[in-house]
mmCIF file of C-alpha atoms in Angstrom:
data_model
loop_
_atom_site.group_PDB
_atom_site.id
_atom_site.type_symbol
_atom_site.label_atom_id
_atom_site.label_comp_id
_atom_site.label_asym_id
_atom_site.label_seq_id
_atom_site.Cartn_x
_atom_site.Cartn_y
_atom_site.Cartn_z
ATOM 1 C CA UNK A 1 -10.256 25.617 6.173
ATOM 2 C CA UNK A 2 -11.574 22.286 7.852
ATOM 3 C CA UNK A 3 -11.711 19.294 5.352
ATOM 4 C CA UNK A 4 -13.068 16.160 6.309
ATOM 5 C CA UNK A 5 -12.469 12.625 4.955
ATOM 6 C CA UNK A 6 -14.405 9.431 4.844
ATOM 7 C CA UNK A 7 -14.347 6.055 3.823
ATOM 8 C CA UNK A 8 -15.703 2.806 3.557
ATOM 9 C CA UNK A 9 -14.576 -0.307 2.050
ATOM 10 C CA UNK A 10 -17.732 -0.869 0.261
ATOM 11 C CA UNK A 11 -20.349 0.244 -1.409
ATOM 12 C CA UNK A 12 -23.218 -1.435 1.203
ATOM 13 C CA UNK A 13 -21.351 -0.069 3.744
ATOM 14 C CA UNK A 14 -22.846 3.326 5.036
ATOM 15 C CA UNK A 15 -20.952 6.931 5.512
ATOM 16 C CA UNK A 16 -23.798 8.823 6.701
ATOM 17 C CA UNK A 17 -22.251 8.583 10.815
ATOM 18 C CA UNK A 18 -18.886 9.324 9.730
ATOM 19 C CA UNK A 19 -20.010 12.247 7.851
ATOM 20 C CA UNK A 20 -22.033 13.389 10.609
ATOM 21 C CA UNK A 21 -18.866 13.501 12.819
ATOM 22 C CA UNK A 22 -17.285 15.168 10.430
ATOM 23 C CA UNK A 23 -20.085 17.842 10.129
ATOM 24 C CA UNK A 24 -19.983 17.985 13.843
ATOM 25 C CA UNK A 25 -16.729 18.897 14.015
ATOM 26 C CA UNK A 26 -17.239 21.828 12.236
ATOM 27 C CA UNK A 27 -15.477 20.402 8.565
ATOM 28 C CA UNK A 28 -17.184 22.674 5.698
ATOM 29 C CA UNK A 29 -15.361 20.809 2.871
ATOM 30 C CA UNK A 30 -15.723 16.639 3.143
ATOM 31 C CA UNK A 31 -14.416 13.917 0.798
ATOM 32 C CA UNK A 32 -15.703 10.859 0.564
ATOM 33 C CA UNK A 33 -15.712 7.222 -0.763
ATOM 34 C CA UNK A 34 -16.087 4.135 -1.064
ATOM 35 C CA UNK A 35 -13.699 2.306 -1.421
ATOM 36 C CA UNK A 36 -11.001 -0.626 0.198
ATOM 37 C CA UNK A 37 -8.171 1.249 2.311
ATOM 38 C CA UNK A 38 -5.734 -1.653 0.974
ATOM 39 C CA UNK A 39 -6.230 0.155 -2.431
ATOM 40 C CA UNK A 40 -3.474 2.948 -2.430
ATOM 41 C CA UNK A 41 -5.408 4.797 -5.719
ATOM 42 C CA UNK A 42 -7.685 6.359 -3.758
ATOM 43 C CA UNK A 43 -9.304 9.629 -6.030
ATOM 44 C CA UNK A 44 -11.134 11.509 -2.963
ATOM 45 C CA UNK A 45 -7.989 11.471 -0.523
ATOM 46 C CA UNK A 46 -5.681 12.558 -3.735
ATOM 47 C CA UNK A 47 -7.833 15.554 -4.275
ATOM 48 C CA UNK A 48 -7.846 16.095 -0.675
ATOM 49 C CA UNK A 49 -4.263 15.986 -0.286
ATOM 50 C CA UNK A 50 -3.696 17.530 -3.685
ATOM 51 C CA UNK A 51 -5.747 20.931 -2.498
ATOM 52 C CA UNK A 52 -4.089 21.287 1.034
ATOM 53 C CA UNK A 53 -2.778 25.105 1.717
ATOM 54 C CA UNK A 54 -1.265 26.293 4.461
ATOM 55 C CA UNK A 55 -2.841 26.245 7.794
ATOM 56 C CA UNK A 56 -6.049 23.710 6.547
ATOM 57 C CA UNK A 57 -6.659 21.070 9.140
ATOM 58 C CA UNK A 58 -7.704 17.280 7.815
ATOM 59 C CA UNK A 59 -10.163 15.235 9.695
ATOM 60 C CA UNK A 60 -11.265 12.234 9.867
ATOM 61 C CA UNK A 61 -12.767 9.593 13.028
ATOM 62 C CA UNK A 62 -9.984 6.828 13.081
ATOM 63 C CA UNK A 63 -6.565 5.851 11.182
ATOM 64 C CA UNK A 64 -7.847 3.135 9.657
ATOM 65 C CA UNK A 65 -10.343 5.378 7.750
ATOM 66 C CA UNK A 66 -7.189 7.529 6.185
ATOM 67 C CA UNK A 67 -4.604 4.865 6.317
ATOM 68 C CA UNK A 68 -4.444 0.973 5.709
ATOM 69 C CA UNK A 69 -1.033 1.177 8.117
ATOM 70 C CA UNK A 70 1.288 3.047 9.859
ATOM 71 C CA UNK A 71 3.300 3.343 6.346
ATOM 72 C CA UNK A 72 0.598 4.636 4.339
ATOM 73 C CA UNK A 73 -0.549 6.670 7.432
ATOM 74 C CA UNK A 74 3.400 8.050 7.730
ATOM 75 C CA UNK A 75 3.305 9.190 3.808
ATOM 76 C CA UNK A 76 -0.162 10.809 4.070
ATOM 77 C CA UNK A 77 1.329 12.490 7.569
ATOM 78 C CA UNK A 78 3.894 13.847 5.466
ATOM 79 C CA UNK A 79 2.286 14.836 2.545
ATOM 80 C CA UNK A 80 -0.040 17.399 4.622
ATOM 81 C CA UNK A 81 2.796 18.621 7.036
ATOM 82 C CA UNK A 82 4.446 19.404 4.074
ATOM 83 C CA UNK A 83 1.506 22.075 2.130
ATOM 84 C CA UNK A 84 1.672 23.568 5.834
ATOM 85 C CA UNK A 85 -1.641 21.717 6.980
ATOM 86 C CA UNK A 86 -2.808 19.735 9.623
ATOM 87 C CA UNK A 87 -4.124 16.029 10.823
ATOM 88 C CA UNK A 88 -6.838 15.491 13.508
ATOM 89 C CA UNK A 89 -8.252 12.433 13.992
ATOM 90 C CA UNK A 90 -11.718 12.288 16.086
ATOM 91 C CA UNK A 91 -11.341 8.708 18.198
ATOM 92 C CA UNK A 92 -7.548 9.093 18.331
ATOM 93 C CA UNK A 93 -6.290 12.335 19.695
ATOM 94 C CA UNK A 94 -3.079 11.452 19.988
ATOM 95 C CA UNK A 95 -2.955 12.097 16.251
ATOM 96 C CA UNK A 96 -2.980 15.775 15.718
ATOM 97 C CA UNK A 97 -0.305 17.404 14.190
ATOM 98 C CA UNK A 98 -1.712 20.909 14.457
ATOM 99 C CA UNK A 99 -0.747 20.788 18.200
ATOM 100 C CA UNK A 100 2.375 21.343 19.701
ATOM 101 C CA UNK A 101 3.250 17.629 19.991
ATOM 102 C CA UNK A 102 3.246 16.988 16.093
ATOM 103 C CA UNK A 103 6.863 15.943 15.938
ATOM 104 C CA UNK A 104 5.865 13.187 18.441
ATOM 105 C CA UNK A 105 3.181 12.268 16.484
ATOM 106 C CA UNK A 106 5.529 11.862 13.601
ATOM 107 C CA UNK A 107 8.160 10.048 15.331
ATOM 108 C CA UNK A 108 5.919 7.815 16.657
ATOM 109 C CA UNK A 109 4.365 7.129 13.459
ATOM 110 C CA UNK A 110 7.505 6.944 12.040
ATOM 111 C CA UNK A 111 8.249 4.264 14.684
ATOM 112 C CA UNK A 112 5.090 2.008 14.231
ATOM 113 C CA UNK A 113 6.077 2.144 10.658
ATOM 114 C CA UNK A 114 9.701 0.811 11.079
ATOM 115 C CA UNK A 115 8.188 -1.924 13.725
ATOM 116 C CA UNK A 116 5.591 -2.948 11.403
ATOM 117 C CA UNK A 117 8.691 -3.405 8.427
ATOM 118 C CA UNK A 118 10.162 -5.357 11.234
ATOM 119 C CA UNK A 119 7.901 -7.735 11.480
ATOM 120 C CA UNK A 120 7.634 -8.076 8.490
ATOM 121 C CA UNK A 121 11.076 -9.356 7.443
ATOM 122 C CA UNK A 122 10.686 -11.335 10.074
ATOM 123 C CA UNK A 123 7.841 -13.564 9.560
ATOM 124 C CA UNK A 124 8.460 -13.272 6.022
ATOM 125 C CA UNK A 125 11.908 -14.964 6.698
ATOM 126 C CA UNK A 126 10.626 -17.431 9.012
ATOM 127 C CA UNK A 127 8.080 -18.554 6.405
ATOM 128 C CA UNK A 128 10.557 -19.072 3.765
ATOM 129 C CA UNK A 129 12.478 -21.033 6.444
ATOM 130 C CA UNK A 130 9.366 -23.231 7.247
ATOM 131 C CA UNK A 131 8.879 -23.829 3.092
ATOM 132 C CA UNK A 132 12.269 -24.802 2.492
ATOM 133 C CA UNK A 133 12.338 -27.084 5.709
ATOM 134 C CA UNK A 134 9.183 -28.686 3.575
ATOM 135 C CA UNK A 135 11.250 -28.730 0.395
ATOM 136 C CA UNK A 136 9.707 -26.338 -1.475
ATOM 137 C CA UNK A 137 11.701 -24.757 -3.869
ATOM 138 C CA UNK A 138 12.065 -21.077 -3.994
ATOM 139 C CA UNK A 139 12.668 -19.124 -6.924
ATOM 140 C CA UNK A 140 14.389 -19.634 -10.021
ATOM 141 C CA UNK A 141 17.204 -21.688 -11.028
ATOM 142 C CA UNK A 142 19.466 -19.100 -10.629
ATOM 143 C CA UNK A 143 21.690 -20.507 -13.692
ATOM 144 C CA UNK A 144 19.386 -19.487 -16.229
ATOM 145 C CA UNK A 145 19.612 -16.553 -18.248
ATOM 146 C CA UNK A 146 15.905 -15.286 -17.649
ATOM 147 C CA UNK A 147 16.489 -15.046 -13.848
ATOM 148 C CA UNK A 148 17.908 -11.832 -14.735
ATOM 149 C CA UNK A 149 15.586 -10.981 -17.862
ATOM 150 C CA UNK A 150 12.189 -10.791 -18.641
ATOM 151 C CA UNK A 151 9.556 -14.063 -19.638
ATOM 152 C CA UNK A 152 10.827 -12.742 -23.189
ATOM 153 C CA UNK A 153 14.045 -14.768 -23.373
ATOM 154 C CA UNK A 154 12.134 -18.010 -23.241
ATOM 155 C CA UNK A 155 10.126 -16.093 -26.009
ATOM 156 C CA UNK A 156 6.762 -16.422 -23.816
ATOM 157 C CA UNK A 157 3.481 -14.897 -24.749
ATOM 158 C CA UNK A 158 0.206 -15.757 -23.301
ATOM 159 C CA UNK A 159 -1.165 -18.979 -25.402
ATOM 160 C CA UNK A 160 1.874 -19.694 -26.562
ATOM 161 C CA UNK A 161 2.992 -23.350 -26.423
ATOM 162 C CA UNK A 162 6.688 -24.503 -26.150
ATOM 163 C CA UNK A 163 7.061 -26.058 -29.764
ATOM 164 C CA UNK A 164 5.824 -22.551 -30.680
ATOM 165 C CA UNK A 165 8.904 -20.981 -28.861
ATOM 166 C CA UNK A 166 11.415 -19.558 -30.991
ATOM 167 C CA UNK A 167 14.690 -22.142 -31.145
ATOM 168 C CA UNK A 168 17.091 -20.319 -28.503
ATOM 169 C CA UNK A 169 14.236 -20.816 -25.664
ATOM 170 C CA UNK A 170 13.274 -24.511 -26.782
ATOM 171 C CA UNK A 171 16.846 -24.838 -25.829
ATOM 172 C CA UNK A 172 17.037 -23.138 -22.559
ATOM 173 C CA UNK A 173 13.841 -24.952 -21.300
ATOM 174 C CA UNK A 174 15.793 -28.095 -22.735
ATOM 175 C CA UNK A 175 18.641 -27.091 -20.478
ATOM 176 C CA UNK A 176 17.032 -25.724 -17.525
ATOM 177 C CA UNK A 177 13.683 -28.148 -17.601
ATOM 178 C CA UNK A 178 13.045 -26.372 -13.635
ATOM 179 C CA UNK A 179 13.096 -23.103 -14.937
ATOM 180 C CA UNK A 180 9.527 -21.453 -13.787
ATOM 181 C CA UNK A 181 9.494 -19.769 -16.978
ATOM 182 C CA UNK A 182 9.401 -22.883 -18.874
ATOM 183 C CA UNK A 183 5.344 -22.711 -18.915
#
């Protein structure tokens, strides 16, 4: 069977040319929503993905549409090689795994995906480099006990002031006064 998926990020945003892509391309089921692709709890592409059989075919028009990035796009490439189905996507047809260059696909997937975690680490290092070139302080004082433990061993709660702390965490935030727990 041919499923179809579409999405937008909002609700003023419009479906109807996806869908009639979709419809074009010959997809007699098609899931829809509307909804931010940063959002991973997406219901329509669940149910989708849930009711997959062997030998289905998934489309949709672009990556961006199924995915929010090549790691989301890798575990929802997975997830319908594995019920036995396939991925076509209209404006990229390099991304078909019902052809006979799937494990390509995959791997190169697979290989945007580790890139992307790359670069990740990487800027995310150079950033904390930057901040603590500034002075800015990252992280907890890693001599305190609640580095380790939850807000609870300061005795924290929402509203709560310090002189309402129980003793033993009026005394840590005595002896660690940097402590980001001591609110």
């Amino acid at each position: 069977m041919k499923y179809g998926y579409a999405r937008v990020s909002t609700e003023a945003q419009d479906l109807t040319a996806q869908i009639d892509r979709l419809q074009t391309a010959g997809c007699q089921r098609i899931f829809f929503e509307k909804q931010s692709g940063k959002d991973a709890n997406r219901p329509q592409l669940k149910r989708l993905l849930r009711g997959l059989k062997a030998g289905d075919v998934v489309y949709a028009v672009v990556s961006d549409r199924v995915a929010r990035d090549p790691f989301d796009l890798l575990s929802i490439l997975r997830t319908v090689t594995a019920a036995g189905a396939g991925l076509r996507l209209l404006d990229e047809p390099f991304i078909d795994t019902t052809s006979e260059m799937s494990d390509l696909v995959l791997f190169l997937v697979g290989w945007a995906a580790k890139w992307q975690r790359r670069r990740i680490l990487q800027n995310t290092a150079n950033g904390r480099a930057r901040a603590m070139a500034m002075g800015v302080n990252l992280g907890a004082n890693r001599n305190c006990p609640c580095s380790n433990v939850s807000k609870r061993w300061h005795g924290w709660q929402p509203g709560r002031r310090k002189a309402q702390w129980p003793a033993r965490s009026r005394l840590a935030a005595a002896r660690f006064p940097d402590c980001r727990r001591n609110i």
